[in-house]
PDB file of C-alpha atoms in Angstrom:
ATOM      1  CA  UNK A   4     102.108  44.920 -81.698  1.00  0.00           C
ATOM      2  CA  UNK A   5      98.508  43.096 -81.322  1.00  0.00           C
ATOM      3  CA  UNK A   6      97.891  42.514 -77.815  1.00  0.00           C
ATOM      4  CA  UNK A   7      94.774  41.704 -77.945  1.00  0.00           C
ATOM      5  CA  UNK A   8      93.447  38.659 -79.621  1.00  0.00           C
ATOM      6  CA  UNK A   9      91.014  36.208 -80.443  1.00  0.00           C
ATOM      7  CA  UNK A  10      91.859  32.527 -79.953  1.00  0.00           C
ATOM      8  CA  UNK A  11      89.193  29.903 -82.051  1.00  0.00           C
ATOM      9  CA  UNK A  12      89.571  26.746 -83.605  1.00  0.00           C
ATOM     10  CA  UNK A  13      86.482  25.239 -85.659  1.00  0.00           C
ATOM     11  CA  UNK A  14      84.389  22.297 -84.332  1.00  0.00           C
ATOM     12  CA  UNK A  15      80.994  20.610 -83.542  1.00  0.00           C
ATOM     13  CA  UNK A  16      82.550  18.156 -86.919  1.00  0.00           C
ATOM     14  CA  UNK A  17      81.523  14.889 -85.397  1.00  0.00           C
ATOM     15  CA  UNK A  18      77.883  13.346 -87.162  1.00  0.00           C
ATOM     16  CA  UNK A  19      76.016  10.783 -85.484  1.00  0.00           C
ATOM     17  CA  UNK A  20      78.675   8.405 -83.409  1.00  0.00           C
ATOM     18  CA  UNK A  21      81.327   9.552 -84.905  1.00  0.00           C
ATOM     19  CA  UNK A  22      83.352  11.554 -83.064  1.00  0.00           C
ATOM     20  CA  UNK A  23      85.998  14.119 -84.114  1.00  0.00           C
ATOM     21  CA  UNK A  24      88.381  16.009 -81.895  1.00  0.00           C
ATOM     22  CA  UNK A  25      87.651  16.914 -78.523  1.00  0.00           C
ATOM     23  CA  UNK A  26      85.644  19.853 -78.229  1.00  0.00           C
ATOM     24  CA  UNK A  27      84.966  19.701 -75.081  1.00  0.00           C
ATOM     25  CA  UNK A  28      88.837  20.297 -73.898  1.00  0.00           C
ATOM     26  CA  UNK A  29      88.723  23.257 -76.608  1.00  0.00           C
ATOM     27  CA  UNK A  30      85.717  24.788 -75.639  1.00  0.00           C
ATOM     28  CA  UNK A  31      88.207  25.321 -72.143  1.00  0.00           C
ATOM     29  CA  UNK A  32      91.277  26.908 -74.332  1.00  0.00           C
ATOM     30  CA  UNK A  33      89.783  28.821 -76.619  1.00  0.00           C
ATOM     31  CA  UNK A  34      87.891  32.726 -77.198  1.00  0.00           C
ATOM     32  CA  UNK A  35      85.694  31.562 -79.906  1.00  0.00           C
ATOM     33  CA  UNK A  36      84.225  28.310 -81.457  1.00  0.00           C
ATOM     34  CA  UNK A  37      83.232  27.629 -85.454  1.00  0.00           C
ATOM     35  CA  UNK A  38      80.605  24.741 -85.592  1.00  0.00           C
ATOM     36  CA  UNK A  39      79.771  23.334 -87.994  1.00  0.00           C
ATOM     37  CA  UNK A  40      76.257  23.655 -89.923  1.00  0.00           C
ATOM     38  CA  UNK A  41      75.458  20.064 -90.592  1.00  0.00           C
ATOM     39  CA  UNK A  42      76.829  19.928 -94.527  1.00  0.00           C
ATOM     40  CA  UNK A  43      80.621  19.617 -94.388  1.00  0.00           C
ATOM     41  CA  UNK A  44      79.945  17.817 -90.960  1.00  0.00           C
ATOM     42  CA  UNK A  45      78.075  17.917 -87.655  1.00  0.00           C
ATOM     43  CA  UNK A  46      73.967  17.501 -86.641  1.00  0.00           C
ATOM     44  CA  UNK A  47      71.436  18.923 -84.757  1.00  0.00           C
ATOM     45  CA  UNK A  48      72.512  16.935 -81.571  1.00  0.00           C
ATOM     46  CA  UNK A  49      76.468  17.729 -82.379  1.00  0.00           C
ATOM     47  CA  UNK A  50      75.473  21.463 -82.803  1.00  0.00           C
ATOM     48  CA  UNK A  51      73.208  21.496 -80.081  1.00  0.00           C
ATOM     49  CA  UNK A  52      76.149  19.695 -77.811  1.00  0.00           C
ATOM     50  CA  UNK A  53      79.083  22.241 -79.083  1.00  0.00           C
ATOM     51  CA  UNK A  54      76.950  25.439 -78.633  1.00  0.00           C
ATOM     52  CA  UNK A  55      75.969  24.214 -74.987  1.00  0.00           C
ATOM     53  CA  UNK A  56      79.231  24.250 -74.037  1.00  0.00           C
ATOM     54  CA  UNK A  57      80.000  27.292 -75.732  1.00  0.00           C
ATOM     55  CA  UNK A  58      77.680  29.511 -74.117  1.00  0.00           C
ATOM     56  CA  UNK A  59      78.796  27.200 -70.293  1.00  0.00           C
ATOM     57  CA  UNK A  60      82.296  28.578 -71.126  1.00  0.00           C
ATOM     58  CA  UNK A  61      81.423  31.679 -71.990  1.00  0.00           C
ATOM     59  CA  UNK A  62      82.748  30.974 -75.237  1.00  0.00           C
ATOM     60  CA  UNK A  63      82.257  33.293 -78.919  1.00  0.00           C
ATOM     61  CA  UNK A  64      79.742  30.964 -81.050  1.00  0.00           C
ATOM     62  CA  UNK A  65      80.427  31.431 -84.653  1.00  0.00           C
ATOM     63  CA  UNK A  66      78.490  29.432 -87.618  1.00  0.00           C
ATOM     64  CA  UNK A  67      81.159  27.410 -89.928  1.00  0.00           C
ATOM     65  CA  UNK A  68      79.551  26.601 -93.174  1.00  0.00           C
ATOM     66  CA  UNK A  69      80.985  24.924 -96.057  1.00  0.00           C
ATOM     67  CA  UNK A  70      79.968  22.411 -99.285  1.00  0.00           C
ATOM     68  CA  UNK A  71      77.349  19.968 -98.491  1.00  0.00           C
ATOM     69  CA  UNK A  72      79.978  17.317 -98.779  1.00  0.00           C
ATOM     70  CA  UNK A  73      80.240  14.340 -95.876  1.00  0.00           C
ATOM     71  CA  UNK A  74      82.386  12.247 -97.404  1.00  0.00           C
ATOM     72  CA  UNK A  75      84.758  15.015 -98.351  1.00  0.00           C
ATOM     73  CA  UNK A  76      84.385  16.632 -95.554  1.00  0.00           C
ATOM     74  CA  UNK A  77      83.738  20.008 -97.158  1.00  0.00           C
ATOM     75  CA  UNK A  78      87.597  20.096 -98.701  1.00  0.00           C
ATOM     76  CA  UNK A  79      86.340  19.287-102.563  1.00  0.00           C
ATOM     77  CA  UNK A  80      85.301  22.219-104.506  1.00  0.00           C
ATOM     78  CA  UNK A  81      82.207  21.994-105.964  1.00  0.00           C
ATOM     79  CA  UNK A  82      81.637  23.920-109.070  1.00  0.00           C
ATOM     80  CA  UNK A  83      77.673  25.328-107.878  1.00  0.00           C
ATOM     81  CA  UNK A  84      76.370  28.185-108.819  1.00  0.00           C
ATOM     82  CA  UNK A  85      76.578  31.392-106.971  1.00  0.00           C
ATOM     83  CA  UNK A  86      73.051  32.134-105.850  1.00  0.00           C
ATOM     84  CA  UNK A  87      72.821  27.793-104.877  1.00  0.00           C
ATOM     85  CA  UNK A  88      75.860  28.015-102.873  1.00  0.00           C
ATOM     86  CA  UNK A  89      74.443  31.519-100.880  1.00  0.00           C
ATOM     87  CA  UNK A  90      71.079  29.717-100.382  1.00  0.00           C
ATOM     88  CA  UNK A  91      73.375  27.114 -98.497  1.00  0.00           C
ATOM     89  CA  UNK A  92      74.536  29.770 -96.550  1.00  0.00           C
ATOM     90  CA  UNK A  93      71.772  31.468 -95.974  1.00  0.00           C
ATOM     91  CA  UNK A  94      70.619  28.001 -94.662  1.00  0.00           C
ATOM     92  CA  UNK A  95      72.895  26.761 -92.366  1.00  0.00           C
ATOM     93  CA  UNK A  96      73.223  30.244 -90.492  1.00  0.00           C
ATOM     94  CA  UNK A  97      69.798  30.195 -89.841  1.00  0.00           C
ATOM     95  CA  UNK A  98      70.399  26.473 -88.440  1.00  0.00           C
ATOM     96  CA  UNK A  99      73.343  27.192 -86.718  1.00  0.00           C
ATOM     97  CA  UNK A 100      70.683  30.793 -85.183  1.00  0.00           C
ATOM     98  CA  UNK A 101      68.740  28.785 -83.960  1.00  0.00           C
ATOM     99  CA  UNK A 102      70.463  25.809 -82.061  1.00  0.00           C
ATOM    100  CA  UNK A 103      72.997  28.673 -80.723  1.00  0.00           C
ATOM    101  CA  UNK A 104      69.605  30.009 -79.233  1.00  0.00           C
ATOM    102  CA  UNK A 105      68.041  26.907 -78.276  1.00  0.00           C
ATOM    103  CA  UNK A 106      71.696  26.795 -76.187  1.00  0.00           C
ATOM    104  CA  UNK A 107      71.010  30.246 -74.527  1.00  0.00           C
ATOM    105  CA  UNK A 108      73.979  31.780 -76.715  1.00  0.00           C
ATOM    106  CA  UNK A 109      73.856  33.320 -80.052  1.00  0.00           C
ATOM    107  CA  UNK A 110      75.650  33.358 -83.202  1.00  0.00           C
ATOM    108  CA  UNK A 111      78.547  35.821 -82.890  1.00  0.00           C
ATOM    109  CA  UNK A 112      80.195  35.371 -86.169  1.00  0.00           C
ATOM    110  CA  UNK A 113      80.411  33.736 -89.432  1.00  0.00           C
ATOM    111  CA  UNK A 114      83.559  31.747 -91.225  1.00  0.00           C
ATOM    112  CA  UNK A 115      83.049  29.818 -94.194  1.00  0.00           C
ATOM    113  CA  UNK A 116      85.085  26.305 -94.028  1.00  0.00           C
ATOM    114  CA  UNK A 117      87.548  24.313 -96.303  1.00  0.00           C
ATOM    115  CA  UNK A 118      86.752  24.099-100.032  1.00  0.00           C
ATOM    116  CA  UNK A 119      83.792  26.770 -99.911  1.00  0.00           C
ATOM    117  CA  UNK A 120      86.189  29.294 -98.042  1.00  0.00           C
ATOM    118  CA  UNK A 121      89.608  28.739-100.183  1.00  0.00           C
ATOM    119  CA  UNK A 122      87.622  29.487-103.289  1.00  0.00           C
ATOM    120  CA  UNK A 123      85.933  32.634-101.536  1.00  0.00           C
ATOM    121  CA  UNK A 124      89.395  33.528-100.436  1.00  0.00           C
ATOM    122  CA  UNK A 125      90.390  33.736-104.450  1.00  0.00           C
ATOM    123  CA  UNK A 126      87.245  34.587-106.181  1.00  0.00           C
ATOM    124  CA  UNK A 127      85.833  38.253-104.780  1.00  0.00           C
ATOM    125  CA  UNK A 128      82.108  37.578-106.836  1.00  0.00           C
ATOM    126  CA  UNK A 129      81.695  34.082-104.190  1.00  0.00           C
ATOM    127  CA  UNK A 130      82.768  35.894-101.434  1.00  0.00           C
ATOM    128  CA  UNK A 131      80.475  38.552-101.663  1.00  0.00           C
ATOM    129  CA  UNK A 132      77.579  36.010-103.164  1.00  0.00           C
ATOM    130  CA  UNK A 133      78.198  34.452 -99.508  1.00  0.00           C
ATOM    131  CA  UNK A 134      79.028  37.837 -97.244  1.00  0.00           C
ATOM    132  CA  UNK A 135      75.668  39.322 -98.969  1.00  0.00           C
ATOM    133  CA  UNK A 136      73.767  35.883 -98.118  1.00  0.00           C
ATOM    134  CA  UNK A 137      74.387  36.324 -94.557  1.00  0.00           C
ATOM    135  CA  UNK A 138      74.273  39.715 -93.778  1.00  0.00           C
ATOM    136  CA  UNK A 139      71.050  39.812 -95.255  1.00  0.00           C
ATOM    137  CA  UNK A 140      69.952  37.351 -91.940  1.00  0.00           C
ATOM    138  CA  UNK A 141      71.359  38.794 -89.842  1.00  0.00           C
ATOM    139  CA  UNK A 142      72.991  42.537 -90.345  1.00  0.00           C
ATOM    140  CA  UNK A 143      75.176  42.877 -87.444  1.00  0.00           C
ATOM    141  CA  UNK A 144      77.077  39.745 -87.697  1.00  0.00           C
ATOM    142  CA  UNK A 145      80.899  39.855 -87.428  1.00  0.00           C
ATOM    143  CA  UNK A 146      82.460  37.728 -91.151  1.00  0.00           C
ATOM    144  CA  UNK A 147      85.781  36.178 -90.222  1.00  0.00           C
ATOM    145  CA  UNK A 148      87.388  36.418 -93.733  1.00  0.00           C
ATOM    146  CA  UNK A 149      91.424  34.933 -94.333  1.00  0.00           C
ATOM    147  CA  UNK A 150      93.503  38.065 -93.495  1.00  0.00           C
ATOM    148  CA  UNK A 151      94.820  40.028 -96.661  1.00  0.00           C
ATOM    149  CA  UNK A 152      92.373  37.981 -99.550  1.00  0.00           C
ATOM    150  CA  UNK A 153      89.757  39.288-101.905  1.00  0.00           C
ATOM    151  CA  UNK A 154      87.519  38.544 -98.550  1.00  0.00           C
ATOM    152  CA  UNK A 155      89.009  41.130 -96.853  1.00  0.00           C
ATOM    153  CA  UNK A 156      88.330  43.372 -99.942  1.00  0.00           C
ATOM    154  CA  UNK A 157      84.785  42.299-100.366  1.00  0.00           C
ATOM    155  CA  UNK A 158      83.793  42.965 -96.856  1.00  0.00           C
ATOM    156  CA  UNK A 159      85.627  46.238 -96.363  1.00  0.00           C
ATOM    157  CA  UNK A 160      83.481  47.127 -99.791  1.00  0.00           C
ATOM    158  CA  UNK A 161      80.186  45.802 -97.889  1.00  0.00           C
ATOM    159  CA  UNK A 162      81.279  48.226 -94.678  1.00  0.00           C
ATOM    160  CA  UNK A 163      79.979  45.447 -92.212  1.00  0.00           C
ATOM    161  CA  UNK A 164      81.477  44.097 -89.713  1.00  0.00           C
ATOM    162  CA  UNK A 165      84.801  41.825 -89.901  1.00  0.00           C
ATOM    163  CA  UNK A 166      87.663  40.040 -88.397  1.00  0.00           C
ATOM    164  CA  UNK A 167      90.761  39.510 -90.389  1.00  0.00           C
ATOM    165  CA  UNK A 168      91.850  35.643 -89.417  1.00  0.00           C
ATOM    166  CA  UNK A 169      95.300  34.148 -89.366  1.00  0.00           C
ATOM    167  CA  UNK A 170      96.342  30.436 -89.184  1.00  0.00           C
ATOM    168  CA  UNK A 171      98.191  29.029 -86.506  1.00  0.00           C
ATOM    169  CA  UNK A 172      98.600  25.608 -88.269  1.00  0.00           C
ATOM    170  CA  UNK A 173      98.525  26.256 -91.716  1.00  0.00           C
ATOM    171  CA  UNK A 174     101.440  27.416 -93.899  1.00  0.00           C
ATOM    172  CA  UNK A 175     101.171  30.378 -96.505  1.00  0.00           C
ATOM    173  CA  UNK A 176     102.046  31.367-100.035  1.00  0.00           C
ATOM    174  CA  UNK A 177     102.729  34.729-100.959  1.00  0.00           C
ATOM    175  CA  UNK A 178      99.287  35.799-102.004  1.00  0.00           C
ATOM    176  CA  UNK A 179      98.114  35.488 -98.344  1.00  0.00           C
ATOM    177  CA  UNK A 180      96.374  31.861 -99.344  1.00  0.00           C
ATOM    178  CA  UNK A 181      96.835  29.051 -98.220  1.00  0.00           C
ATOM    179  CA  UNK A 182      99.237  25.842 -98.877  1.00  0.00           C
ATOM    180  CA  UNK A 183      97.756  23.179-100.178  1.00  0.00           C
ATOM    181  CA  UNK A 184      96.968  20.157 -97.403  1.00  0.00           C
ATOM    182  CA  UNK A 185      98.958  18.194-100.311  1.00  0.00           C
ATOM    183  CA  UNK A 186     101.916  19.693 -99.777  1.00  0.00           C
ATOM    184  CA  UNK A 187     104.391  18.559 -97.442  1.00  0.00           C
ATOM    185  CA  UNK A 188     104.676  21.517 -94.623  1.00  0.00           C
ATOM    186  CA  UNK A 189     101.719  22.903 -95.428  1.00  0.00           C
ATOM    187  CA  UNK A 190      99.657  21.189 -91.998  1.00  0.00           C
ATOM    188  CA  UNK A 191     101.888  22.453 -88.804  1.00  0.00           C
ATOM    189  CA  UNK A 192     101.629  19.689 -85.640  1.00  0.00           C
ATOM    190  CA  UNK A 193     103.532  20.854 -83.618  1.00  0.00           C
ATOM    191  CA  UNK A 194     103.163  24.058 -80.897  1.00  0.00           C
ATOM    192  CA  UNK A 195     106.502  24.640 -80.452  1.00  0.00           C
ATOM    193  CA  UNK A 196     106.589  25.698 -84.043  1.00  0.00           C
ATOM    194  CA  UNK A 197     103.304  27.179 -84.519  1.00  0.00           C
ATOM    195  CA  UNK A 198     103.493  29.415 -81.568  1.00  0.00           C
ATOM    196  CA  UNK A 199     106.633  31.521 -81.396  1.00  0.00           C
ATOM    197  CA  UNK A 200     105.405  31.738 -85.397  1.00  0.00           C
ATOM    198  CA  UNK A 201     102.184  33.234 -84.755  1.00  0.00           C
ATOM    199  CA  UNK A 202     103.769  35.470 -82.091  1.00  0.00           C
ATOM    200  CA  UNK A 203     106.564  37.029 -85.130  1.00  0.00           C
ATOM    201  CA  UNK A 204     103.476  37.650 -87.245  1.00  0.00           C
ATOM    202  CA  UNK A 205     101.506  39.270 -84.481  1.00  0.00           C
ATOM    203  CA  UNK A 206     104.637  41.541 -83.844  1.00  0.00           C
ATOM    204  CA  UNK A 207     105.509  42.318 -87.496  1.00  0.00           C
ATOM    205  CA  UNK A 208     101.622  42.707 -88.603  1.00  0.00           C
ATOM    206  CA  UNK A 209     101.934  40.595 -90.940  1.00  0.00           C
ATOM    207  CA  UNK A 210     101.381  37.119 -92.307  1.00  0.00           C
ATOM    208  CA  UNK A 211     104.507  35.651 -92.957  1.00  0.00           C
ATOM    209  CA  UNK A 212     105.007  33.419 -96.236  1.00  0.00           C
ATOM    210  CA  UNK A 213     106.234  29.819 -96.282  1.00  0.00           C
ATOM    211  CA  UNK A 214     108.906  31.725 -98.548  1.00  0.00           C
ATOM    212  CA  UNK A 215     109.629  34.447 -95.404  1.00  0.00           C
ATOM    213  CA  UNK A 216     107.478  37.274 -97.244  1.00  0.00           C
ATOM    214  CA  UNK A 217     106.038  39.712 -95.213  1.00  0.00           C
ATOM    215  CA  UNK A 218     102.069  40.698 -96.443  1.00  0.00           C
ATOM    216  CA  UNK A 219     100.902  43.789 -94.122  1.00  0.00           C
ATOM    217  CA  UNK A 220      97.114  42.860 -93.028  1.00  0.00           C
ATOM    218  CA  UNK A 221      94.779  43.227 -89.784  1.00  0.00           C
ATOM    219  CA  UNK A 222      95.033  39.860 -87.863  1.00  0.00           C
ATOM    220  CA  UNK A 223      91.477  40.174 -85.083  1.00  0.00           C
ATOM    221  CA  UNK A 224      92.050  36.125 -84.408  1.00  0.00           C
ATOM    222  CA  UNK A 225      94.150  33.109 -84.259  1.00  0.00           C
ATOM    223  CA  UNK A 226      92.550  29.686 -85.576  1.00  0.00           C
ATOM    224  CA  UNK A 227      93.838  26.131 -85.140  1.00  0.00           C
ATOM    225  CA  UNK A 228      91.694  23.449 -86.740  1.00  0.00           C
ATOM    226  CA  UNK A 229      90.395  21.189 -83.803  1.00  0.00           C
ATOM    227  CA  UNK A 230      89.846  17.822 -86.224  1.00  0.00           C
ATOM    228  CA  UNK A 231      94.017  17.399 -86.311  1.00  0.00           C
ATOM    229  CA  UNK A 232      94.791  15.071 -83.590  1.00  0.00           C
ATOM    230  CA  UNK A 233      97.592  17.918 -81.994  1.00  0.00           C
ATOM    231  CA  UNK A 234      94.681  20.385 -81.771  1.00  0.00           C
ATOM    232  CA  UNK A 235      94.482  20.506 -77.756  1.00  0.00           C
ATOM    233  CA  UNK A 236      98.406  20.717 -77.474  1.00  0.00           C
ATOM    234  CA  UNK A 237      98.798  22.952 -80.417  1.00  0.00           C
ATOM    235  CA  UNK A 238      95.991  25.360 -78.023  1.00  0.00           C
ATOM    236  CA  UNK A 239      97.278  25.151 -75.218  1.00  0.00           C
ATOM    237  CA  UNK A 240     101.046  25.907 -76.271  1.00  0.00           C
ATOM    238  CA  UNK A 241      99.603  28.994 -78.324  1.00  0.00           C
ATOM    239  CA  UNK A 242      97.698  30.634 -75.948  1.00  0.00           C
ATOM    240  CA  UNK A 243     101.099  30.282 -72.415  1.00  0.00           C
ATOM    241  CA  UNK A 244     103.490  31.269 -75.373  1.00  0.00           C
ATOM    242  CA  UNK A 245     101.248  34.051 -76.395  1.00  0.00           C
ATOM    243  CA  UNK A 246      99.941  34.940 -72.579  1.00  0.00           C
ATOM    244  CA  UNK A 247     103.660  34.855 -71.592  1.00  0.00           C
ATOM    245  CA  UNK A 248     104.455  37.673 -74.628  1.00  0.00           C
ATOM    246  CA  UNK A 249     101.785  39.985 -72.984  1.00  0.00           C
ATOM    247  CA  UNK A 250      99.335  39.061 -75.342  1.00  0.00           C
ATOM    248  CA  UNK A 251      95.928  39.213 -73.619  1.00  0.00           C
ATOM    249  CA  UNK A 252      92.989  36.358 -75.475  1.00  0.00           C
ATOM    250  CA  UNK A 253      90.079  37.735 -75.621  1.00  0.00           C
ATOM    251  CA  UNK A 254      86.741  37.678 -78.067  1.00  0.00           C
ATOM    252  CA  UNK A 255      86.927  40.541 -81.351  1.00  0.00           C
TER     253      UNK A 255
END
């Protein structure tokens, strides 16, 4: 069983006066933060506030690039050329690095957001284009991947630093991809259900799909989405349940 694991959340996803999630509360709980870079959500002011809080709380900072789709929150698949997507990833990573440095920190990892992530989890060429772009900017950055998908295949081929991620609040298909959000049960909202489920995955060293299928994988980090109303409660419940089972939460 995995005894040390990172707990991450997506955040910094407000825009101007519009708030999305309780980032301050989450930053008291999680060990890593995936911070929006201004394309699917976020802006320079939101990034600055979120990164300053992450630095203050000793939380690892990650760049969370997505499609330039504010209206769709980056959850609509855009059929763009791979080189255009790669440029967008490099651009967003650069912005995150600048804002993190100004806040007194640094970007430790990169994690693709939303539709871009879902597309890269089944398209190795797209994943490779995104990750090579990021590594060209920072060869030492850790790439956070959806465990046991095409993303993991690519980072193993690239021989770069990487972290395997599983989701606390999402259901899985038998191929280790996430169940479409539009389907019933795709998103979990109850910590009393999510926390024991995650502990079972850590004990098994595997993703447990909706069907019950076990997909062996390396688990370095657990994610929950910061934009759901239950995010803080979920984070607290998962942290307490794992710690009670002897699991240490720490950055990867």
